[in-house]
Phi, psi and omega in degrees: 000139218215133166252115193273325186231140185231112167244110172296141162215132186031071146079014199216190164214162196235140193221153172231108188259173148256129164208154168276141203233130174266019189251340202243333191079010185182166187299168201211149171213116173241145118342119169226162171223119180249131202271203196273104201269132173264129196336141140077022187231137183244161204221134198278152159258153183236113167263148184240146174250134189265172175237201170000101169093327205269185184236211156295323179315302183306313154344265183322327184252351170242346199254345189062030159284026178253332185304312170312285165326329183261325145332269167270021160080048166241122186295138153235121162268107205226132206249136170321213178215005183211179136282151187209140172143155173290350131310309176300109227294148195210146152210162220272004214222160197270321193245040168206168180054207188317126179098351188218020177341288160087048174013061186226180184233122183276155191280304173260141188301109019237032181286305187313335165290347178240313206274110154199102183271021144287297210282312180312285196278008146241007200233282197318318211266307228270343180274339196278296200296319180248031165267316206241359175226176181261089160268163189261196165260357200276152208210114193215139150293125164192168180181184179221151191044237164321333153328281176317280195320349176261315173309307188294286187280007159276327182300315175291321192262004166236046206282004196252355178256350186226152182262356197189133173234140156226179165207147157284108174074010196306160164257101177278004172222104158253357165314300213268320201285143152310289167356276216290320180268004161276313137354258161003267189305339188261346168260355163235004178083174220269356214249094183297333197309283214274033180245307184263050168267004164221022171247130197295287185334306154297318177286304123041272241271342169248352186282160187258006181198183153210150155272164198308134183225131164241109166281095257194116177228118175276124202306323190254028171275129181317327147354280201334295214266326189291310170256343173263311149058086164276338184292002167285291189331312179292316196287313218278344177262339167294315188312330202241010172087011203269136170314147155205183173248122129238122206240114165268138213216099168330119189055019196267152181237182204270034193255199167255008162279328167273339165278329174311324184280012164193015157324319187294310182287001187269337180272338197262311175317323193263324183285324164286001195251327175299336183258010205291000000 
């Protein structure tokens, strides 16, 4: 593990490692921000999924989320959103390949040799994080879009590994979706069983419990009614008696302008279930 990037930031620092990830076949880059620390002292983690198109870079460098962080004394980590590399299974279009993982462990040829960022982000990097920093095991999820949707079904098919989940924008059914069925079929094959081992809304729809889960939808996002459908998400939780936050938000769009504009309310939602 080769640390590449170092920034004080609000009284902590924001550091970029590299390493080769054997779950992935090929090098990997996450992001971390460590706030301002006292000796001999551990720290709760925030993992964040970044979506569509973006890297680690994005997070870290648009949503303003260290101050928060440094506020409330949590490490965040944020992980690229694909396997990368010139080995690495590619496609000519933004929402298949690089860049677009869609955090599942893919099935199919020639995807299945690199991608499989469930195993990465719940098992490889968080073993990476707590070996080499000073972390606690209490452990919360968040992400945005594509994001979002790897934050909802890693919390759900882990509830015993996160104290919390939220998301910006998800595609919470992507079984249903363009996004989720283009995706799907070309990293899982024809076999709907196993698309919904990565749709929230079908996990929802079997779980006997959830953990505290907060949802953030902007009304005016393009987004909205064709791929994101939050109101599946609502029905699937109302349908089972489950608590959840969904909070829609007037004039807000699918950008990092809107995760910026309530990131501070999403770490302090995480920071109490972290601390409880």
């Amino acid at each position: 593990m080769e640390r590449i990037e170092r920034h004080a930031c609000f009284g902590g620092w924001q550091e970029v490692y590299q390493h080769t990830s054997k779950t992935l076949n090929c090098e990997m880059k996450f992001a971390i921000y460590l706030p301002p620390m006292e000796e001999e002292q551990k720290y709760p983690v925030l993992y964040w999924l970044s979506g569509l198109t973006c890297n680690e870079q994005n997070f870290i460098t648009k949503a303003g989320a260290q101050q928060f962080a440094a506020q409330h004394g949590i490490i965040l980590v944020v992980p690229d959103t694909s396997p990368r590399g010139e080995n690495v299974a590619d496609d000519s279009a933004y929402d298949l390949g690089q860049g677009a993982g869609f955090y599942l462990n893919a099935t199919q040829s020639p995807w299945n040799t690199h991608y499989n960022m469930y195993d990465y982000i719940v098992d490889e990097l968080p073993t990476l994080i707590e070996t080499h920093f000073p972390v606690t095991h209490q452990r919360a999820i968040s992400g945005h879009s594509m994001g979002g949707h790897g934050a909802l079904t890693i919390a759900l098919r882990n509830s015993a590994r996160y104290r919390s989940v939220s998301a910006f924008s998800p595609i919470v059914a992507p079984s249903v979706v363009p996004w989720g069925k283009k995706a799907f079929s070309a990293y899982l094959g024809d076999d709907t069983t196993q698309w919904h081992l990565y749709d929230a809304v079908a996990l929802i729809s079997q779980a006997e419990n959830v953990l505290p889960m907060r949802v953030d939808v902007g009304l005016d996002d393009p987004f909205y009614q064709e791929q994101l459908k939050p109101e599946l998400f609502s029905q699937a939780c109302d349908a089972k008696q489950f608590s959840y936050q969904l909070n829609l938000h007037q004039g807000y769009d699918h950008s990092y302008y809107f995760v910026a504009s309530f990131i501070g309310e999403h770490i302090a939602f995480h920071a109490k279930h972290l601390k409880a």
